[in-house]
Amino acid sequence: MSTRLAKGGRLIDRTKPKNFTFNGKRMKGYEGDTLAAALLGEDQMLVGRSFKYHRPRGIVASGAEEPNALVNMGQGGRFEPNQRVTTTELFDGLACTSQNHWPSLEFDVGVVNNYAARFLPAGFYYKTFMAPAPAWKHVFEPIIRKSAGLGKVPTEADVDRYEHFYHHTDVLVIGGGVAGLAAALAAGRSGAKVLVMEQTHHWGGRAPVDGGEIDGQSPDDWTAATLAELESMDNVTLRTRMMGSGVYDHGYALGYERVADHTPGDDRPRHRLWRIRAQQIVTATGSIERPLSFAGNDIPGVMLAAAVRDYAVNWGVSVGDRTVVVTNNDDAYRTALVLKEAGLEVPVILDARDQATGPLAEAARAAGIRVEVGKAIAKVNGGKRVTGVSICSQAGEGSAVEDIACDAVAMSGGWSPVVHLWSHCGGKLIWDDEQSHFRPDPDRAPTGHDGQSFVVTAGAASGAMSLADVLSDAYAAGQQAAKAAGGKAVRKAGPKADPEATQPMAPVWIMPQGAGHQKRMKMWLDYQNDVKVSDVQLAAREGYESVEHTKRYTTLGMATDQGKLSNINGLAILSDALGQPIPATGTTTFRPPYTPISFGAIAGEARHEIFQPLRRTPMHGWHEDAGAYMEPVGHWRRPYCYAKPGETNEQAVHREVLNTREKLGLLDASTLGKLIVKGPDAGKFLDMMYTNMMSNLAVGKCRYGLMCSENGFLSDDGVVARIDEDTWLCHTTSGGADRIYAWMEEWLQTEWWDWKVYVANITEQLAQVAVVGPNARKLLEKLGGMDVSKETLPFMQWKDGKIGAFDARVYRISFSGELSYEIAVPASQGRAFWDALLEAGEEFGVMPYGTECLHIMRAEKGFIMIGDETDGTVIPQDLGLNWAISKKKEDFLGKRAQLRSHMTDPDRWKLVGLETLDGSVLPDGAYAVEGGENQYGHRNMIGRVTSTYYSPTLKKGIAMGLVKHGPDRMGDVLSFPTVDGSNTEMKARIVDPVFYDKDGEKQNV
Amino acid sequence: MLILECPYCGVMADETDLHGGGEAHLKRYGPGSSDEDFQTYLFHRANPKGVHFERWRHVSGCGKWFHAARNTMTLEVYGTYSAQTYEPPKAIINAVKKKHPEWEGPNMGEAK
């Protein structure tokens, strides 16, 4: 059983106990513990169930590479699933629960999958797709949905806050082990600005656990002295609890600082995302120990050898009283020695190599530990925890020669440098035969804007495996980075350690090497995703040769740990199965983040009201005070309607329509885009922008215009007014102002840069009010000022003048079919103008109206709306707008595209009006079907509804739609199947899209 | 995240301040052009592994469009220059050739 030792634990403070709960059970740890250490200290060996087979799983590692021990953390607004216990600092009151099991961790029904393992082979998901479709719906999906999982989904909004922090530095050092500190020392001494980040809360990395001497000091003492020197440098910034998350183009890097994960609710931001620009980046990210593939290597109690050592030295935790060590390299002997020194038993060290002659092996023998060479684990005995191992010859097929009782297994398959950050931005790797790992190739580093390398690795991350090599490599890396970033030369020597003799490791990918299928089915490569040696071999047999394909087919390395443990072992198995060397197989792509970072950190401050700044018209406050129901339109909020007490929104909309048609309505139209286009070539330019002619528009007049993309599709519309000889004012849609402004600028700057035209977006400089209805003129005449009579200001003209005391530009344009004036006043006077209109309009029955009323009135008139009748695939010709497409102009944007055969196809769906036979309202987006089926067995579709409303004016449903040959089929009745499950069809007749006042008698008064 | 120097205002701008506009130096084909020329102009884009000429707009800055000569693999930037030119300036071409003597020169995006 695992337990807390009576003494030891360099990182914990035994005078500061911390209480926490796991699955509701009260437990105790100490300040400085990780949750993993505290759980092991309480003998909580079993912490979760695996993803696919629900096998019992325990803690394997001691750091970010942990694949198994994920828990649901916290409660309510601080609940978060899939938190790694090995990187979670313990705090008082921590509450966590295990994941991926039902009904309980100890008894999980899903473990039945384990016995059905042969029915869930590699590529199971893909294979299910080959089955008939009903099998997926009725058999596979229910099974997979029930068994898939990991943590629970949070149900409450996150109560914490997060922030972004911007930082510029000459040198960024990622990793605060002795390598990172040595590199920082070199860079700091050069005078360069340095930022050092360490993902844990303590410095020094694993050197203090592994031992040795640096400049005659213990690694702990050297670390303390080095930190003191770095802290004394004004040019050096040191941060703990900050992980290097990703390295990106041109020296950009993300640091993920877990500010308050260990002090929840203390009012500090929980996470801080550092957005860093560094001239040079040093990755001192260390290395990760690899598991060995033997049968039962996933049973709780089987752990990485270095992790077993970490728990003993750092946290005073023993993972077992009797620990068998199994290895292919010297390093694991350190674990045996540490355990022995702590008074624990190491029944045997199984060394897969033919001999064990290094100083560490000798030291183990001298300590009285039995060392067996050429030996392997045939299988691990036990279920929810290890009870013993059967040992065999590594060279054979796994016949057990001896059973040894133990409660923990410490395994080491060698070490792989953490190359992730090096690789994120294109750093390449080379295969190191001696260490059997991929390490960064210094000659193929990530390059920056100048084509020069901007990342250098340091220490174990470079592939240096001894303390002496780590220090010299890291200090040189710091010097190199500082020099490249413009620091001065550093003469002072770096830290040194004595070289140590080691015996080379031997690659061991399967244990024993001749293991049969039964054993290989119990050798786990990817613990979290339950990928075994046999799965990768099966994938190879089924033809998967590319490592990227095999990854996706088997899900090897696709779990939340992204294969930190499984990567190399899986590659080796695949390479062996394909009969090629490992470098020929290559690695999958390393992508940021290094470990998962919170969505909160990514969002930073951009939440709630500052997620996206709101655009407000000058009358916005009035609308809110009036209780308007607002809807988003671009970045604006516009009143949808103004419901009165006791009124539904629908009733309000109908009232607004009738009032506007019968009396007087006011619309806040300030959101309409307003672009000034000015210059000697402005007319020529607008003739290119619009499908119709704008250069011949007379000063003082307005014209409705259409804009198309170069692909011919309708993109925006609006009324253009000619202000003077070389000035036009172009109205765009409410959401389109910025887009169209940018569109115009793009063409002026990149295609017709010799044309003399300026464009200015004056949208927000003006407040605009549509005064609409039979009483519109009476209201303006009451306010006084300019002459707004039919004779002086006819339809489709504009005039500058005064309305009451307000400077106004008045357009006689109408989107409702009523007598209508759109009046622009300076934005600063918008609210006062609005108030004046309301006050003076009272006797004429004035009411404000919202966007839904606007929509209904335009639909009654058959006016199209960009975004309803258009969707990026509709050309003006589809909408019966040929009258607005110039035939005289040689060219305009979209003209060439509209000449293509598909655009002139008579079978294109075209705009018509639709009226249901019973007066009901067609569903939005409903499809019309007719005659026969297509190749998929679906009924042939011949059209669809684009706008549909109940018309209060006409007291029936009206709609517009695009229908194949529609304009030639007036009077035909079409079928629109409903999608409400009633399996019925609605019938609607094709009619003219202008439902109301076709001759325009109401607007031309 | 790239950094490109806006040749108009001189700012070293982060990619988040910029808006990418795809391949540079396209020749526009309008009415009267063949279907093939028009299709190439509208849809066919070079996607080189290596030297590339791109359009960028300093959208959260001076608002100007400019061109960048860039290596899509090494991320090296050979230079930025005015968008108001039909082909890369000599200095840019020379900067690329200096690094890549074997480079065959810009593909001007013209229809084949």
PDB file of C-alpha atoms in Angstrom, chain A residues 99-253:
ATOM      1  CA  GLN A  99     -14.252  10.157 -13.413  1.00  0.00           C
ATOM      2  CA  ASN A 100     -15.405   7.775 -16.064  1.00  0.00           C
ATOM      3  CA  HIS A 101     -17.174   5.134 -14.062  1.00  0.00           C
ATOM      4  CA  TRP A 102     -20.665   4.051 -13.102  1.00  0.00           C
ATOM      5  CA  PRO A 103     -21.960   3.530 -10.511  1.00  0.00           C
ATOM      6  CA  SER A 104     -18.735   3.873  -8.504  1.00  0.00           C
ATOM      7  CA  LEU A 105     -14.982   3.943  -8.815  1.00  0.00           C
ATOM      8  CA  GLU A 106     -14.646   0.647  -6.973  1.00  0.00           C
ATOM      9  CA  PHE A 107     -17.450  -1.091  -8.855  1.00  0.00           C
ATOM     10  CA  ASP A 108     -17.834  -0.030 -12.468  1.00  0.00           C
ATOM     11  CA  VAL A 109     -20.330  -1.746 -14.739  1.00  0.00           C
ATOM     12  CA  GLY A 110     -18.527  -0.378 -17.779  1.00  0.00           C
ATOM     13  CA  VAL A 111     -15.625  -2.689 -17.061  1.00  0.00           C
ATOM     14  CA  VAL A 112     -17.616  -5.218 -19.079  1.00  0.00           C
ATOM     15  CA  ASN A 113     -16.035  -3.508 -22.081  1.00  0.00           C
ATOM     16  CA  ASN A 114     -12.787  -4.900 -20.787  1.00  0.00           C
ATOM     17  CA  TYR A 115     -14.015  -8.444 -21.312  1.00  0.00           C
ATOM     18  CA  ALA A 116     -15.365  -7.446 -24.703  1.00  0.00           C
ATOM     19  CA  ALA A 117     -12.006  -5.976 -25.649  1.00  0.00           C
ATOM     20  CA  ARG A 118     -11.673  -8.200 -28.661  1.00  0.00           C
ATOM     21  CA  PHE A 119     -14.860  -6.634 -30.029  1.00  0.00           C
ATOM     22  CA  LEU A 120     -13.426  -3.140 -29.605  1.00  0.00           C
ATOM     23  CA  PRO A 121     -10.250  -3.372 -31.680  1.00  0.00           C
ATOM     24  CA  ALA A 122      -8.201  -0.580 -33.218  1.00  0.00           C
ATOM     25  CA  GLY A 123     -10.304   1.536 -35.499  1.00  0.00           C
ATOM     26  CA  PHE A 124     -13.487   0.325 -33.818  1.00  0.00           C
ATOM     27  CA  TYR A 125     -15.240   3.615 -34.457  1.00  0.00           C
ATOM     28  CA  TYR A 126     -14.294   3.654 -38.117  1.00  0.00           C
ATOM     29  CA  LYS A 127     -15.277   0.050 -38.570  1.00  0.00           C
ATOM     30  CA  THR A 128     -18.732   0.800 -37.245  1.00  0.00           C
ATOM     31  CA  PHE A 129     -19.213   3.213 -40.132  1.00  0.00           C
ATOM     32  CA  MET A 130     -18.932   0.296 -42.527  1.00  0.00           C
ATOM     33  CA  ALA A 131     -21.977  -1.339 -40.985  1.00  0.00           C
ATOM     34  CA  PRO A 132     -25.487  -0.567 -42.288  1.00  0.00           C
ATOM     35  CA  ALA A 133     -26.744   2.823 -41.081  1.00  0.00           C
ATOM     36  CA  PRO A 134     -29.355   1.444 -38.636  1.00  0.00           C
ATOM     37  CA  ALA A 135     -26.634  -0.481 -36.775  1.00  0.00           C
ATOM     38  CA  TRP A 136     -24.945   2.775 -35.954  1.00  0.00           C
ATOM     39  CA  LYS A 137     -28.113   4.362 -34.647  1.00  0.00           C
ATOM     40  CA  HIS A 138     -29.381   1.382 -32.663  1.00  0.00           C
ATOM     41  CA  VAL A 139     -26.267  -0.544 -31.676  1.00  0.00           C
ATOM     42  CA  PHE A 140     -22.997   1.351 -31.788  1.00  0.00           C
ATOM     43  CA  GLU A 141     -24.010   4.857 -30.848  1.00  0.00           C
ATOM     44  CA  PRO A 142     -25.865   3.901 -27.649  1.00  0.00           C
ATOM     45  CA  ILE A 143     -22.907   1.766 -26.551  1.00  0.00           C
ATOM     46  CA  ILE A 144     -20.316   4.385 -27.361  1.00  0.00           C
ATOM     47  CA  ARG A 145     -22.276   7.253 -25.865  1.00  0.00           C
ATOM     48  CA  LYS A 146     -22.724   5.352 -22.629  1.00  0.00           C
ATOM     49  CA  SER A 147     -19.142   4.292 -22.306  1.00  0.00           C
ATOM     50  CA  ALA A 148     -17.380   7.396 -23.586  1.00  0.00           C
ATOM     51  CA  GLY A 149     -16.779  10.133 -21.167  1.00  0.00           C
ATOM     52  CA  LEU A 150     -14.038  11.474 -18.971  1.00  0.00           C
ATOM     53  CA  GLY A 151     -15.267  14.242 -16.717  1.00  0.00           C
ATOM     54  CA  LYS A 152     -18.633  15.834 -16.262  1.00  0.00           C
ATOM     55  CA  VAL A 153     -19.630  18.998 -18.046  1.00  0.00           C
ATOM     56  CA  PRO A 154     -19.839  22.075 -15.802  1.00  0.00           C
ATOM     57  CA  THR A 155     -23.398  23.272 -15.320  1.00  0.00           C
ATOM     58  CA  GLU A 156     -22.745  26.720 -13.887  1.00  0.00           C
ATOM     59  CA  ALA A 157     -20.993  29.782 -15.271  1.00  0.00           C
ATOM     60  CA  ASP A 158     -17.376  30.177 -14.253  1.00  0.00           C
ATOM     61  CA  VAL A 159     -17.201  32.569 -11.292  1.00  0.00           C
ATOM     62  CA  ASP A 160     -13.490  33.248 -11.658  1.00  0.00           C
ATOM     63  CA  ARG A 161     -11.848  35.957 -13.659  1.00  0.00           C
ATOM     64  CA  TYR A 162      -8.977  35.661 -16.070  1.00  0.00           C
ATOM     65  CA  GLU A 163      -6.608  38.068 -17.723  1.00  0.00           C
ATOM     66  CA  HIS A 164      -4.178  38.536 -20.537  1.00  0.00           C
ATOM     67  CA  PHE A 165      -0.770  40.057 -20.011  1.00  0.00           C
ATOM     68  CA  TYR A 166       1.511  41.354 -22.727  1.00  0.00           C
ATOM     69  CA  HIS A 167       5.240  41.022 -22.347  1.00  0.00           C
ATOM     70  CA  HIS A 168       8.249  41.752 -24.520  1.00  0.00           C
ATOM     71  CA  THR A 169      11.617  40.265 -23.740  1.00  0.00           C
ATOM     72  CA  ASP A 170      15.007  39.619 -25.307  1.00  0.00           C
ATOM     73  CA  VAL A 171      15.270  36.080 -24.005  1.00  0.00           C
ATOM     74  CA  LEU A 172      12.491  33.823 -22.816  1.00  0.00           C
ATOM     75  CA  VAL A 173      13.576  30.777 -20.834  1.00  0.00           C
ATOM     76  CA  ILE A 174      10.916  28.081 -20.557  1.00  0.00           C
ATOM     77  CA  GLY A 175      11.635  25.718 -17.682  1.00  0.00           C
ATOM     78  CA  GLY A 176      13.052  26.422 -14.255  1.00  0.00           C
ATOM     79  CA  GLY A 177      15.062  23.274 -13.631  1.00  0.00           C
ATOM     80  CA  VAL A 178      18.824  23.517 -13.294  1.00  0.00           C
ATOM     81  CA  ALA A 179      19.095  23.759 -17.092  1.00  0.00           C
ATOM     82  CA  GLY A 180      16.667  26.678 -17.292  1.00  0.00           C
ATOM     83  CA  LEU A 181      18.386  28.423 -14.402  1.00  0.00           C
ATOM     84  CA  ALA A 182      21.834  27.911 -15.952  1.00  0.00           C
ATOM     85  CA  ALA A 183      20.572  29.307 -19.255  1.00  0.00           C
ATOM     86  CA  ALA A 184      18.939  32.222 -17.457  1.00  0.00           C
ATOM     87  CA  LEU A 185      22.169  32.876 -15.635  1.00  0.00           C
ATOM     88  CA  ALA A 186      24.101  33.155 -18.879  1.00  0.00           C
ATOM     89  CA  ALA A 187      21.432  35.347 -20.468  1.00  0.00           C
ATOM     90  CA  GLY A 188      21.036  37.466 -17.352  1.00  0.00           C
ATOM     91  CA  ARG A 189      24.755  38.070 -17.082  1.00  0.00           C
ATOM     92  CA  SER A 190      24.764  39.345 -20.682  1.00  0.00           C
ATOM     93  CA  GLY A 191      22.485  42.207 -19.686  1.00  0.00           C
ATOM     94  CA  ALA A 192      19.673  40.974 -21.925  1.00  0.00           C
ATOM     95  CA  LYS A 193      16.103  41.263 -20.693  1.00  0.00           C
ATOM     96  CA  VAL A 194      15.146  37.792 -19.536  1.00  0.00           C
ATOM     97  CA  LEU A 195      11.889  36.109 -18.532  1.00  0.00           C
ATOM     98  CA  VAL A 196      12.099  32.692 -16.887  1.00  0.00           C
ATOM     99  CA  MET A 197       8.989  30.579 -16.379  1.00  0.00           C
ATOM    100  CA  GLU A 198       8.587  27.368 -14.407  1.00  0.00           C
ATOM    101  CA  GLN A 199       5.397  25.338 -14.534  1.00  0.00           C
ATOM    102  CA  THR A 200       5.523  24.117 -10.936  1.00  0.00           C
ATOM    103  CA  HIS A 201       5.767  26.279  -7.840  1.00  0.00           C
ATOM    104  CA  HIS A 202       9.350  25.252  -7.113  1.00  0.00           C
ATOM    105  CA  TRP A 203      12.659  25.740  -8.900  1.00  0.00           C
ATOM    106  CA  GLY A 204      15.370  23.243  -9.654  1.00  0.00           C
ATOM    107  CA  GLY A 205      13.393  20.620 -11.572  1.00  0.00           C
ATOM    108  CA  ARG A 206      14.337  17.047 -10.895  1.00  0.00           C
ATOM    109  CA  ALA A 207      18.065  17.550 -10.275  1.00  0.00           C
ATOM    110  CA  PRO A 208      17.563  17.727  -6.473  1.00  0.00           C
ATOM    111  CA  VAL A 209      15.816  14.360  -6.651  1.00  0.00           C
ATOM    112  CA  ASP A 210      18.399  12.778  -8.923  1.00  0.00           C
ATOM    113  CA  GLY A 211      21.367  13.971  -6.889  1.00  0.00           C
ATOM    114  CA  GLY A 212      24.874  14.960  -7.868  1.00  0.00           C
ATOM    115  CA  GLU A 213      26.852  18.098  -7.178  1.00  0.00           C
ATOM    116  CA  ILE A 214      26.941  21.429  -8.996  1.00  0.00           C
ATOM    117  CA  ASP A 215      30.033  23.507  -8.375  1.00  0.00           C
ATOM    118  CA  GLY A 216      30.538  21.518  -5.177  1.00  0.00           C
ATOM    119  CA  GLN A 217      27.035  22.232  -3.901  1.00  0.00           C
ATOM    120  CA  SER A 218      23.931  20.086  -3.689  1.00  0.00           C
ATOM    121  CA  PRO A 219      21.450  20.890  -6.459  1.00  0.00           C
ATOM    122  CA  ASP A 220      19.131  22.440  -3.847  1.00  0.00           C
ATOM    123  CA  ASP A 221      21.842  24.747  -2.543  1.00  0.00           C
ATOM    124  CA  TRP A 222      23.001  25.650  -6.038  1.00  0.00           C
ATOM    125  CA  THR A 223      19.424  26.391  -7.055  1.00  0.00           C
ATOM    126  CA  ALA A 224      18.959  28.698  -4.055  1.00  0.00           C
ATOM    127  CA  ALA A 225      22.212  30.532  -4.755  1.00  0.00           C
ATOM    128  CA  THR A 226      21.438  30.868  -8.457  1.00  0.00           C
ATOM    129  CA  LEU A 227      17.947  32.164  -7.748  1.00  0.00           C
ATOM    130  CA  ALA A 228      19.462  34.757  -5.432  1.00  0.00           C
ATOM    131  CA  GLU A 229      21.797  35.915  -8.188  1.00  0.00           C
ATOM    132  CA  LEU A 230      18.986  36.025 -10.768  1.00  0.00           C
ATOM    133  CA  GLU A 231      16.701  37.902  -8.381  1.00  0.00           C
ATOM    134  CA  SER A 232      19.390  40.511  -7.890  1.00  0.00           C
ATOM    135  CA  MET A 233      19.405  41.250 -11.622  1.00  0.00           C
ATOM    136  CA  ASP A 234      16.999  43.997 -12.684  1.00  0.00           C
ATOM    137  CA  ASN A 235      16.893  42.578 -16.198  1.00  0.00           C
ATOM    138  CA  VAL A 236      15.571  39.181 -15.089  1.00  0.00           C
ATOM    139  CA  THR A 237      11.939  38.303 -14.330  1.00  0.00           C
ATOM    140  CA  LEU A 238      11.164  34.987 -12.638  1.00  0.00           C
ATOM    141  CA  ARG A 239       7.733  33.393 -12.592  1.00  0.00           C
ATOM    142  CA  THR A 240       6.631  30.086 -11.134  1.00  0.00           C
ATOM    143  CA  ARG A 241       3.328  28.269 -11.755  1.00  0.00           C
ATOM    144  CA  MET A 242       3.687  29.371 -15.378  1.00  0.00           C
ATOM    145  CA  MET A 243       3.834  26.863 -18.187  1.00  0.00           C
ATOM    146  CA  GLY A 244       5.236  27.552 -21.610  1.00  0.00           C
ATOM    147  CA  SER A 245       2.143  26.667 -23.552  1.00  0.00           C
ATOM    148  CA  GLY A 246       3.199  27.275 -27.107  1.00  0.00           C
ATOM    149  CA  VAL A 247       5.848  28.758 -29.370  1.00  0.00           C
ATOM    150  CA  TYR A 248       4.578  30.473 -32.474  1.00  0.00           C
ATOM    151  CA  ASP A 249       5.745  32.496 -35.475  1.00  0.00           C
ATOM    152  CA  HIS A 250       8.353  35.227 -35.088  1.00  0.00           C
ATOM    153  CA  GLY A 251       9.127  34.702 -31.421  1.00  0.00           C
ATOM    154  CA  TYR A 252       5.573  34.775 -30.139  1.00  0.00           C
ATOM    155  CA  ALA A 253       4.970  32.541 -27.132  1.00  0.00           C
TER     156      ALA A 253
END
